[in-house]
Coordinates of C-alpha atoms and ligand atoms in Angstrom, one line a residue:
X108 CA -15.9 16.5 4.3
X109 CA -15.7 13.4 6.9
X110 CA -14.0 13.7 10.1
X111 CA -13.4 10.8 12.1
X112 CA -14.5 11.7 16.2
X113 CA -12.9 8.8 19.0
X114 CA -13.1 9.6 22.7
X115 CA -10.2 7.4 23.7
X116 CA -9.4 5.8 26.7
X117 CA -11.4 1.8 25.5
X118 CA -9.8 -1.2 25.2
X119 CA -10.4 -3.4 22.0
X120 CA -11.7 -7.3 22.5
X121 CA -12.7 -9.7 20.0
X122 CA -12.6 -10.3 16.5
X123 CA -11.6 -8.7 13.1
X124 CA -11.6 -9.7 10.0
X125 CA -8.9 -8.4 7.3
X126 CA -10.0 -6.9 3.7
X127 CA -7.9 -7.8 0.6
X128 CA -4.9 -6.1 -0.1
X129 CA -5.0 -2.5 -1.6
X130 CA -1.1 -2.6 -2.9
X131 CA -1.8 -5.8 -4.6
X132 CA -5.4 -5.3 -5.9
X133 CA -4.1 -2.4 -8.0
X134 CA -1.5 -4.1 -9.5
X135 CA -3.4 -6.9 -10.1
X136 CA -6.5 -5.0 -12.0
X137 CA -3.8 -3.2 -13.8
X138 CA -2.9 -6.7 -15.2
X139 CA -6.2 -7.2 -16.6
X140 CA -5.2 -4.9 -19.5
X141 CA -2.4 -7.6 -20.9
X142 CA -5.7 -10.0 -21.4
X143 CA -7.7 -9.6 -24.5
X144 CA -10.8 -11.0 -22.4
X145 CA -12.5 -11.2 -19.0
X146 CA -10.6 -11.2 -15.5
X147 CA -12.3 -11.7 -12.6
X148 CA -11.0 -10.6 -9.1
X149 CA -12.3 -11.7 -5.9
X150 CA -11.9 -10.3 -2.3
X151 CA -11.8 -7.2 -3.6
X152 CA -11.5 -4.4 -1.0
X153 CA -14.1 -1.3 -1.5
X154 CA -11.7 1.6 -1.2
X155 CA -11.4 4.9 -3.5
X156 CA -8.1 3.9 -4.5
X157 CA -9.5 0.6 -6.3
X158 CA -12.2 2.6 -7.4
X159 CA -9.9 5.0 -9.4
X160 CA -8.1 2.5 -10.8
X161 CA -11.8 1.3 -12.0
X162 CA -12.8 4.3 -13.7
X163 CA -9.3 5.0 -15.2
X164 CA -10.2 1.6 -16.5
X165 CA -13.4 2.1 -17.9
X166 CA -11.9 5.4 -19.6
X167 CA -9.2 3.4 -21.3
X168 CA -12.0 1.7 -22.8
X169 CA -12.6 -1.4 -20.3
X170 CA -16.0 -2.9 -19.7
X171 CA -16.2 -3.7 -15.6
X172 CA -18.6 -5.2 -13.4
X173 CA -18.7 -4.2 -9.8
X174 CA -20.3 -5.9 -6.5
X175 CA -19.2 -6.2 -3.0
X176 CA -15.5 -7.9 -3.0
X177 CA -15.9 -8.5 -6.9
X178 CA -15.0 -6.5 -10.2
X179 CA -14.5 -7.8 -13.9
X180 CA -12.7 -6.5 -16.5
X181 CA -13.5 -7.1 -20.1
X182 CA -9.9 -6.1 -21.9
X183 CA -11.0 -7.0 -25.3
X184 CA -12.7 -3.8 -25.8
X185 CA -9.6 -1.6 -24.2
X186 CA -8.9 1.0 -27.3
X187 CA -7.1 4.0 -25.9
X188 CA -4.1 4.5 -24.6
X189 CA -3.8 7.4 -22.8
X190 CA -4.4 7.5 -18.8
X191 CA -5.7 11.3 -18.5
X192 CA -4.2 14.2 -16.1
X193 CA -7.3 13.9 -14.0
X194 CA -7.3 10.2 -13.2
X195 CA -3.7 10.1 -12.7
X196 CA -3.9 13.3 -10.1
X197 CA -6.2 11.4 -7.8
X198 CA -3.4 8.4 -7.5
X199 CA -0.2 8.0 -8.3
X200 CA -0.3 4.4 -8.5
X201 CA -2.0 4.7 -12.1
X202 CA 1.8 4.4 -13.2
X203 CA 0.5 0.7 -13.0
X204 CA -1.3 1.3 -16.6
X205 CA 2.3 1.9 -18.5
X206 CA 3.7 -1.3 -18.2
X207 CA 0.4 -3.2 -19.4
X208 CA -0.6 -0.8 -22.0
X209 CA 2.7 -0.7 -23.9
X210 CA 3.8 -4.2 -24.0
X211 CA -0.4 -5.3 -25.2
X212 CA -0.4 -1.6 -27.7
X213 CA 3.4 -1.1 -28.4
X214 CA 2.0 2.5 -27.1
X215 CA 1.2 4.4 -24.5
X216 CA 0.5 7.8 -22.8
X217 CA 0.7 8.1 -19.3
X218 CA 0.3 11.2 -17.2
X219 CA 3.5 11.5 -15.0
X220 CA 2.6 10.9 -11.0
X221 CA 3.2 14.0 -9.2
X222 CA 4.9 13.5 -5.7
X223 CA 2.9 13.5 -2.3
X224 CA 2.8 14.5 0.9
X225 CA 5.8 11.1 1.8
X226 CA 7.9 12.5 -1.1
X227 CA 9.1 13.2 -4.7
X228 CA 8.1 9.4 -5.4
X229 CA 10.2 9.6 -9.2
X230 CA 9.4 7.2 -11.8
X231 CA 12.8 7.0 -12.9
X232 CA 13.3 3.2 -12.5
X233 CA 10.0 2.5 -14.1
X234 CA 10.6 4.4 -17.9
X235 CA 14.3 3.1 -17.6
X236 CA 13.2 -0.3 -17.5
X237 CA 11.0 0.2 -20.3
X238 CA 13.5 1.4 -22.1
X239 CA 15.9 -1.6 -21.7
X240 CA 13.2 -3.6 -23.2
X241 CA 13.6 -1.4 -26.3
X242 CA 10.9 1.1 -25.7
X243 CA 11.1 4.9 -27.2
X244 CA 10.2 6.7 -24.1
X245 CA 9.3 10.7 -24.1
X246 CA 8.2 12.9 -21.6
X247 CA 6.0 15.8 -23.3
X248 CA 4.0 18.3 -21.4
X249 CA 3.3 16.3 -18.2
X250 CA 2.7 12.8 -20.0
X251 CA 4.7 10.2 -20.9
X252 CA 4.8 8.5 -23.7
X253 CA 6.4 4.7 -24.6
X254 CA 6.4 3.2 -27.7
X255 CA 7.8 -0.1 -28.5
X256 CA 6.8 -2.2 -32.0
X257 CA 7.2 -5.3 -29.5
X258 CA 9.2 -5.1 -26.7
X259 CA 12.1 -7.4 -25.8
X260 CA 13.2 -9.1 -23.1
X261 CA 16.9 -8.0 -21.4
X262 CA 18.6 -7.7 -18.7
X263 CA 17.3 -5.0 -15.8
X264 CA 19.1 -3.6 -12.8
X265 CA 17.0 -1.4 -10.2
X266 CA 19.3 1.0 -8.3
X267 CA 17.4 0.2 -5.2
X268 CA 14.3 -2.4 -5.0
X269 CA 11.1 -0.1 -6.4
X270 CA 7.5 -1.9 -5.5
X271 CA 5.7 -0.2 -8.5
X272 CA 8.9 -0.9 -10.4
X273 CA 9.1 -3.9 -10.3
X274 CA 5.5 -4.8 -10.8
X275 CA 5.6 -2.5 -13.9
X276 CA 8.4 -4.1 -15.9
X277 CA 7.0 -7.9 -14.9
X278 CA 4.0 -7.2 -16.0
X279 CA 5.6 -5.6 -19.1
X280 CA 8.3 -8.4 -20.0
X281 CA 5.7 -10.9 -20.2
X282 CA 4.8 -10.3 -23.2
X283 CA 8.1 -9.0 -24.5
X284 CA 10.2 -11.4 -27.4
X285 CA 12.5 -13.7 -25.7
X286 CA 14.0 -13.3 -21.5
X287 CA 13.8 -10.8 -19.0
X288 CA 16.3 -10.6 -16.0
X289 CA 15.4 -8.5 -13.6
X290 CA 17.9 -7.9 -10.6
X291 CA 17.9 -6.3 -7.2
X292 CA 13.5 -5.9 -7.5
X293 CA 11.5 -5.6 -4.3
X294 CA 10.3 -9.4 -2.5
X295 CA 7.1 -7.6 -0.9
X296 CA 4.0 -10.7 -0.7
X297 CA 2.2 -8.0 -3.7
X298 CA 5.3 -9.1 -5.9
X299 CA 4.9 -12.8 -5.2
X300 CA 0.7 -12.4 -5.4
X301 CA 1.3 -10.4 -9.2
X302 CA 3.4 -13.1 -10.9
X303 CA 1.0 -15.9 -9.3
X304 CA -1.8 -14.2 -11.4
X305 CA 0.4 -13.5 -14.5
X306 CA 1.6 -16.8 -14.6
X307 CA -1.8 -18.3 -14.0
X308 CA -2.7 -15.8 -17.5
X309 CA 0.3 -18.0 -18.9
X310 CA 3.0 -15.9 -18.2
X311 CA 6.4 -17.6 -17.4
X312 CA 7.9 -15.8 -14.4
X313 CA 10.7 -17.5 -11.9
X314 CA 12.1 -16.2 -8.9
X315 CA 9.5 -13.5 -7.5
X316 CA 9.9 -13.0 -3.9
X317 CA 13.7 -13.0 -4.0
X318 CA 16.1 -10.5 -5.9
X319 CA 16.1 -11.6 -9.0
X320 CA 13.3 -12.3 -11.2
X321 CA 13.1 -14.0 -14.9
X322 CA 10.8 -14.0 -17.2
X323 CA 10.2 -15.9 -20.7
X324 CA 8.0 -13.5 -22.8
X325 CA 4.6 -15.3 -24.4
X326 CA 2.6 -14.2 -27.0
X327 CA -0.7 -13.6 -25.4
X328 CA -2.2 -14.1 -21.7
X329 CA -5.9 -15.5 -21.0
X330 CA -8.4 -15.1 -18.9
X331 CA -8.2 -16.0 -15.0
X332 CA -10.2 -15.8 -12.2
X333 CA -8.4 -13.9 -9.0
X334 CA -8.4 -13.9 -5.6
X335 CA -7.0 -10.9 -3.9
X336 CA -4.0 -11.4 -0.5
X337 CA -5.1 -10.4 2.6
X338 CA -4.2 -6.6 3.6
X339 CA -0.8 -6.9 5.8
X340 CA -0.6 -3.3 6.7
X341 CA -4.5 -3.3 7.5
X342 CA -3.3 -5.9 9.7
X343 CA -0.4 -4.6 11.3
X344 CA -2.9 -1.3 12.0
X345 CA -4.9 -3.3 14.0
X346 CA -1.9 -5.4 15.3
X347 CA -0.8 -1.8 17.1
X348 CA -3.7 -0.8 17.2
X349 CA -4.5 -3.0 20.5
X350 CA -0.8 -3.3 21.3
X351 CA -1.5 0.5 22.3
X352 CA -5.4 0.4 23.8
X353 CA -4.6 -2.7 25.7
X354 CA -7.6 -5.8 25.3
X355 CA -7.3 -9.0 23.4
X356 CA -8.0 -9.3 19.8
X357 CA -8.3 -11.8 16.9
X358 CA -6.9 -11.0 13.5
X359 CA -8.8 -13.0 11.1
X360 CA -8.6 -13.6 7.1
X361 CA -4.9 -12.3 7.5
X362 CA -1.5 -13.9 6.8
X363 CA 1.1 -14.0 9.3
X364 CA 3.9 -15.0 7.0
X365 CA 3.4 -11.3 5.8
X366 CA 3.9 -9.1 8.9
X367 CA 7.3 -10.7 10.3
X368 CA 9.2 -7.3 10.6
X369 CA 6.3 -5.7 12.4
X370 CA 5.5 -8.9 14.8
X371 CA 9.5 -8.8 15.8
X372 CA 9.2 -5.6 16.6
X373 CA 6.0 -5.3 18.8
X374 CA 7.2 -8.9 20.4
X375 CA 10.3 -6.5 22.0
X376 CA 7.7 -3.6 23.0
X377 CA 6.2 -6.4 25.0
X378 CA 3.4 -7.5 23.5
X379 CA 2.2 -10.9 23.1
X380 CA 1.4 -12.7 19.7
X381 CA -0.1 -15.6 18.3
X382 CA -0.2 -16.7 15.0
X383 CA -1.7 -19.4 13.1
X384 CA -2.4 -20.5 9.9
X385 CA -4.4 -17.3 8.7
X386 CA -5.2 -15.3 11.9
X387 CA -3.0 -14.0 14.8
X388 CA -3.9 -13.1 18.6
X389 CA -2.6 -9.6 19.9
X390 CA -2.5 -9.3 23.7
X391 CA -1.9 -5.1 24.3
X392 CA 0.6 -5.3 27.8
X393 CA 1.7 -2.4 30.2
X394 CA 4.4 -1.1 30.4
X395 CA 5.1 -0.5 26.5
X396 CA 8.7 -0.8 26.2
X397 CA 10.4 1.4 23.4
X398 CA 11.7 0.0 20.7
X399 CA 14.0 1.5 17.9
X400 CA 13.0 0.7 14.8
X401 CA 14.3 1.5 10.7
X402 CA 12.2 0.8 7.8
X403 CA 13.2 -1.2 5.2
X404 CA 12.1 -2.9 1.9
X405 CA 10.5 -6.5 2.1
X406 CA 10.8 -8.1 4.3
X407 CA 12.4 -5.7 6.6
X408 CA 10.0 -3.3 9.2
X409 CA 7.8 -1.5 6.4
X410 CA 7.7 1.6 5.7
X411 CA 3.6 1.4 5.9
X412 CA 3.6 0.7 9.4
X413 CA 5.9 3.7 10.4
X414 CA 3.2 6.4 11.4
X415 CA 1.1 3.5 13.4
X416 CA 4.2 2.3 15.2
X417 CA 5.3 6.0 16.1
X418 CA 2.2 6.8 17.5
X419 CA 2.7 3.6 19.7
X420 CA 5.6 4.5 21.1
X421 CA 4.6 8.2 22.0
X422 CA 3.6 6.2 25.0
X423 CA 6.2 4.0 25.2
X424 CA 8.4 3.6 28.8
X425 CA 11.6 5.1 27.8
X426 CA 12.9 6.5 24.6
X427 CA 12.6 5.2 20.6
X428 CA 14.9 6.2 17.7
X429 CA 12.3 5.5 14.4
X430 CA 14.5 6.0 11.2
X431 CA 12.2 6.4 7.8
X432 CA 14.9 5.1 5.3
X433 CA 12.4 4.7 2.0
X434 CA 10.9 8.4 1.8
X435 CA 12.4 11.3 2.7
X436 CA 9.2 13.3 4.1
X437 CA 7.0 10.8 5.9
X438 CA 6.5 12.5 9.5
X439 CA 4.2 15.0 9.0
X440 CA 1.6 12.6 11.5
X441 CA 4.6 13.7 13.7
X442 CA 3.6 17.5 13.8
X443 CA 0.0 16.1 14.9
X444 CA 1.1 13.7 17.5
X445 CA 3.3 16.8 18.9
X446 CA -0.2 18.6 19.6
X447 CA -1.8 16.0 21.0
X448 CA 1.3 15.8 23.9
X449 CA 3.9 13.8 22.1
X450 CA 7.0 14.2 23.0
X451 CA 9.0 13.9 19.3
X452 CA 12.2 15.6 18.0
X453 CA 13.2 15.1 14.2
X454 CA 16.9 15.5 13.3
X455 CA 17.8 15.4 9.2
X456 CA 14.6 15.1 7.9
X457 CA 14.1 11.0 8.6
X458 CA 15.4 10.1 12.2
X459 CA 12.7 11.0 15.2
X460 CA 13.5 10.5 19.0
X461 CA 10.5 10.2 20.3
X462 CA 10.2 10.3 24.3
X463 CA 7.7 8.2 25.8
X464 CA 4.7 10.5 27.6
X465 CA 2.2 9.1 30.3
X466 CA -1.0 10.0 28.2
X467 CA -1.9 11.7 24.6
X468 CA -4.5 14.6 25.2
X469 CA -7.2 14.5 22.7
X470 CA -7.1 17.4 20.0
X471 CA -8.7 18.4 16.7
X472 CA -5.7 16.7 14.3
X473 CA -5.7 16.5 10.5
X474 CA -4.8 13.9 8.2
X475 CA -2.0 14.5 5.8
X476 CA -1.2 10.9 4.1
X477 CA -2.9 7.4 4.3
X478 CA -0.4 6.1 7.1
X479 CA -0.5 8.9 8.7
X480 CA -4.0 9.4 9.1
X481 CA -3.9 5.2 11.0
X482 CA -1.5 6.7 13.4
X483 CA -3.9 9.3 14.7
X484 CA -6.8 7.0 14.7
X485 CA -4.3 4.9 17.0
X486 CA -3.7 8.2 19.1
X487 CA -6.9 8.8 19.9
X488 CA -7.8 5.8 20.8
X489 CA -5.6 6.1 23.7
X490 CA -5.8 9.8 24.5
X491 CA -7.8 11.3 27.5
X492 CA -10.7 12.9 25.8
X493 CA -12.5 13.1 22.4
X494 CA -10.2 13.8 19.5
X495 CA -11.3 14.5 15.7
X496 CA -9.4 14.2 12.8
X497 CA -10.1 16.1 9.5
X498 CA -9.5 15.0 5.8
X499 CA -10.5 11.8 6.8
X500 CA -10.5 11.1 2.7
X501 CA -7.0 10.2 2.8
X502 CA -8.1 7.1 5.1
X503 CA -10.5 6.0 2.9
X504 CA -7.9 5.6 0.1
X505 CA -6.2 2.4 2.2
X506 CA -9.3 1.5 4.9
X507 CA -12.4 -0.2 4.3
X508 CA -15.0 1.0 7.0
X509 CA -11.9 1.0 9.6
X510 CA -14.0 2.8 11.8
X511 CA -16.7 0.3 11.9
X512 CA -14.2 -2.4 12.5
X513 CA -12.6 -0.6 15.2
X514 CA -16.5 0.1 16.9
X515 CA -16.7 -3.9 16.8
X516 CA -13.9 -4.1 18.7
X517 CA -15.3 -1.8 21.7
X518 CA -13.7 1.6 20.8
X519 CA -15.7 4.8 21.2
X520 CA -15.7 6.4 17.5
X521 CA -17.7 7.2 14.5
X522 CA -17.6 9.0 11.5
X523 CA -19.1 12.8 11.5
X524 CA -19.8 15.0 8.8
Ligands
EPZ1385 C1 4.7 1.2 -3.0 O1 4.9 2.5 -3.5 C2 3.4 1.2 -2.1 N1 2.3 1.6 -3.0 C3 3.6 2.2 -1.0 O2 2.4 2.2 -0.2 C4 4.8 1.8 -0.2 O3 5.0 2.8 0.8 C5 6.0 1.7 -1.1 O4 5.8 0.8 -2.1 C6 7.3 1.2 -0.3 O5 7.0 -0.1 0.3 C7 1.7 0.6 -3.8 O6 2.1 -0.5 -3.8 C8 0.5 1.1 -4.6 P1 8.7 2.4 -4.3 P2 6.0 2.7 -4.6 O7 8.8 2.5 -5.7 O8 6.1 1.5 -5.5 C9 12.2 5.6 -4.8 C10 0.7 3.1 1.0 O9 0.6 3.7 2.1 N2 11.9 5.4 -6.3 O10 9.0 1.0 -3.7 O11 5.7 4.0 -5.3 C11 11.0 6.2 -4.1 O12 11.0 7.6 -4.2 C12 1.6 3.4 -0.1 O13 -0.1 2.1 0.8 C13 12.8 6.1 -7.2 O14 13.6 6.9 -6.8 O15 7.3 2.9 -3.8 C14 11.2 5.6 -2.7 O16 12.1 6.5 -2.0 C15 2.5 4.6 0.3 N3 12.6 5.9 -8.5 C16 11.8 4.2 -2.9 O17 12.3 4.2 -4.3 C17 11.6 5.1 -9.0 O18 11.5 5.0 -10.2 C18 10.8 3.1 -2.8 O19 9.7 3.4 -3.5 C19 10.8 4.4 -8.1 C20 11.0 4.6 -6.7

């Protein structure tokens, strides 16, 4: 198994450039399985989560072609249904298949998403959607199972705004008979970058990015070519990143439009920012001043950028209150930053005080979650001595080569076996 080894202490200067977004490539490639031919994707980020979604693919019966930053999908010779136990296991984000497969099949069999290490993470929103647009939904032995003859469109109201949610049921209504309304959906950029591509298929989709989507169902979608969005928590990672090491960096490839919550926030923790068109300037800047933050759907402070941010503000002047309103269980990079000197106390499960230290001291840390494993890269970057940090793998889900990018930059750390 990888660890990840830093000796901290650098500061990071010059230039990075930003992969494609992993939270809107996989809904995206999921969307190839509404065409009944080729979709091409561009900017394609080479991480194990877009692999999985690949293979789970290619099982379902999908002929793909892979190079760096590209994949096709042949749909036309999609045949079966059912996303298996073992594909679903290795990410939960498979749920992306359900939508797609029952409104193209009228059936599918999906195996349910188990929770993970931020939480429960229900589908509940997702299979009553489906079943608003007339689908037969059963859950059997760990799967579920939809069935629909055709779907049609109606009226949907999400109890809270659900990212997977909604890009479930958009993708599904567009091929439903007649309207879909769906109300109170999440505005993230992946949202607005989904219904760009489905309506470039020929889908007819209104209103993405605000709280109420509508959609005219169409009897078939073609074949597109698609570029993937830039990765906005990538680069919010790297944003605090050097807002923690100190130095000077340029974010390349990367839209500013997309990390507003996050830029307000470090902005007030004293660092300064620069954006332009598709790049922003970070200027780290002593003291850090603590900041209180609360996560919040799109386009409030995400939830993503949590675990990086807390990890800033371990060595922050002064004290931070950091409320995780989204998950319920999405500290456990808290328990780590406690052993590497942190100074953190958790009241009711989602509220941390965390006291601003002088220094981190370098430890052996494991990773729990994707986020999570960020904020200890971030740690030890800035503690006194060489940390390492196990189960890597759950980095490699969200990162492409972060570690490489990071050693461009000036910091001391590699990649050990
Ligand atoms: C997406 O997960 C992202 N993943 C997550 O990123 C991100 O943290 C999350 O949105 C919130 O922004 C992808 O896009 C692949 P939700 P998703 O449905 O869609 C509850 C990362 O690090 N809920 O918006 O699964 C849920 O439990 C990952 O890249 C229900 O109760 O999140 C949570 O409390 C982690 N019932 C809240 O809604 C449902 O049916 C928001 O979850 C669906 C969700």
């Amino acid at each position: 198994m990888d660890k990840i080894k830093i000796t901290g202490g650098r500061q990071l200067h010059g230039e990075v450039i930003i992969s494609g977004a992993k939270n809107a490539a996989l809904p995206l490639i999921a969307s190839s399985i509404l065409v009944n031919g080729k979709t091409c994707f561009t900017n394609v980020p080479d991480l194990m989560d877009i692999t999985s979604t690949r293979l789970l693919l290619e099982d379902l019966g999908a002929i793909c072609k892979v190079s760096k930053g590209y994949l096709e999908v042949e749909g036309s010779s999609i045949k079966k249904i059912e996303a298996e136990y073992d594909l679903v296991r290795k990410m939960r984000a498979s749920i992306l298949v359900l939508g797609p497969l029952v409104a193209r099949f009228g059936h599918a069999k999906v195996s349910l998403p188990g929770g993970c290490a931020i939480g429960a993470r229900p589908v509940n929103m997702h299979l009553s959607g489906l079943e608003a647009l007339g689908a037969s939904i059963s859950i059997d032995h760990g799967y579920i199972e939809a069935k629909a003859d055709r779907l049609i469109g109606n009226e949907i109201y999400f109890d809270m705004p659900t990212v997977t949610g909604t890009e479930n049921l958009m993708m599904a209504a567009t091929l439903a008979k007649g309207t879909s309304v769906l109300r109170n959906v999440a505005k993230e950029p992946e949202i607005v970058a989904l219904a760009d591509a489905l309506n470039k298929m020929g889908a007819k989709i209104n209103g993405a990015g605000t709280a109420i989507i509508t959609i005219e169902g169409v009897k078939k979608l073609s074949s597109v070519d698609i570029n993937i969005i830039p990765d906005r928590i990538e680069t919010g990672t790297f944003m605090v990143a050097v807002a923690a090491t100190g130095g000077d960096i340029l974010i390349k490839g990367c839209n500013p439009d997309h990390i507003g919550g996050l830029i307000n926030k470090l902005k007030a923790a004293g660092t300064m920012i620069e954006t332009f068109k598709d790049s922003i300037r970070v200027v780290g800047h002593t003291p850090i001043q603590s900041v209180d933050i609360k996560t919040l759907p799109y386009p409030g402070f995400p939830t993503d950028m949590q675990a990086q941010f807390m990890a800033l503000m371990t060595i922050a002047k002064g004290n931070s209150m950091i409320h995780e309103s989204i998950f319920e269980n999405r500290f456990a990079h808290a328990n780590e930053l406690l052993r590497m000197g942190a100074d953190i106390s958790i009241s009711n499960g989602n509220l941390a005080m965390v006291r601003g230290v002088k220094r981190l001291q370098a430890a052996q840390v494991m990773a729990s979650d994707l986020r999570a494993s960020a904020s200890l890269v971030i740690a030890g970057l800035v503690a006194e001595g060489t940390t390492v940090i196990s189960r890597v793998y759950h980095m490699d889900r969200g990162y492409e080569a972060i570690e490489k990018k990071l050693s461009l930059l000036g910091a001391d750390i590699e990649r050990i076996q």
